[in-house]
Amino acid sequence: MSTVAYFYDPEVGNFHYGPGHPMKPHRISLTHSLVLRYGLHKKMKLYRPYQATERDMCRFHSDDYINFLSSVTPQNVQNHTKYLSVYNVGEDCPVFDGMFDFCKMYTGASLEGAVKLNNNQCDIAINWSGGLHHAKKYEASGFCYVNDIVIAILELLKYHPRVLYIDIDIHHGDGVQEAFYLTDRVMSVSFHKYGQYFFPGTGDMYEIGAESGRYYSVNVPLLTGIDDASYMQVFKPIISSVMELYRPTAVVLQCGADSLGSDRLGCFNLSIKGHGECVEYVKSFNLPLLVLGGGGYTKRNVARCWTYETAVLLGEQISNEIPYNEYLEYFGPDFLLHTEIFTKQENLNTRQYLDNIKTSILENLKMLTAAPSVQMQDIPSDLLSLENTEEPDPDVRNSTDDLDKRIEANNEFYDGDKDNDKENDGFLDV
């Protein structure tokens, strides 16, 4: 029976990217409401997450970029106009109220999940607010400002010689791939729509990594309209082969729900059960697992999907009838978990096309030398210590620390120096 840790900050769903913007953090509130109403919270450890500091973020991102994110607001944006284009902040990645607080919340939750996995305090850690896979070392991209995934993987690498990153968002996991493109310590496997100028335009099958990381980037470029059966035709054999040949000691799974049918920005045709089958398959390898959210722009279906996947990770069966909750009107007219979300879009992924991709990728995987090992070395201190040694302030009745302690068993606090990653072009030296 797996121990599952689940991270949720009650404020995270209250942020708003702006009118008409497709990214809606409110979907996290919808998901959490369903998780509670289905009673799933009783089966896992709930934590109010640590909030990441600028120092945490600068383990991957440049100091100048994080300094900009922490200081720009809708009120002072006029003073920063020359930097907006430098850091790619504007239309897709707008400056909104509380933007940096939002980044601190979702990044801190992923980071704390990694620390708990490293300390064997759970087998599976879930952060549906994380998974923002497009952010780069020096800039925002595709609704993503801080790459919580890269920061969590860097934490896992303190204890784990090999980390596997799997991405089932409809968009290519370009920020994560780029960060670890030159190393064999992280293998990145992304299943995504490719071609016809689909964002972000990367993720060709021939992007395979370079230098020490050659063959450690795996890209599965898919076409419009893929359904459950076609997806499984490539997903299971490729993941099975990766597990056998790479032998990861920890896994990070990005569960972007924009690969579902009927997504506002997507063009795939996966059902919630099909999407969840990927999660179930990855879980079946019984490795320490960090599960993150990502894209997903039809709120009601994102909430359905991630609630169902929370149940899958817990090994629980839940009713198809959505229980009464404060957001019930979102789930009409049928009020079902597994609602009909297929579109009439034609599946352009022929069996032959998928077989050709699968064959090429499996051939590349055979080029891997034996799973890389890491020489013995001292483990850097955890980014968050598991004990707080400070005396509480007797003049404060309900400090934030006290409130956090009521939610989590072992509160975690920042304690550790910034890793001195060498400056480079967005690649990490690990």
Coordinates of C-alpha atoms in Angstrom, one line a residue, residues 68 72 76-90 95:
F68 CA 12.4 40.8 -12.2
V72 CA 7.2 43.5 -11.3
N76 CA 4.6 49.2 -11.6
V77 CA 4.8 47.4 -14.9
Q78 CA 5.3 50.8 -16.7
N79 CA 8.7 51.1 -15.0
H80 CA 9.8 47.6 -16.4
T81 CA 8.7 47.9 -20.0
K82 CA 12.2 47.4 -21.4
Y83 CA 12.5 44.1 -19.5
L84 CA 9.1 42.6 -20.6
S85 CA 10.4 41.5 -24.0
V86 CA 13.7 40.4 -22.5
Y87 CA 12.0 37.9 -20.2
N88 CA 9.1 37.1 -22.6
V89 CA 6.5 38.5 -20.2
G90 CA 3.4 40.0 -21.7
V95 CA 1.9 40.3 -15.2

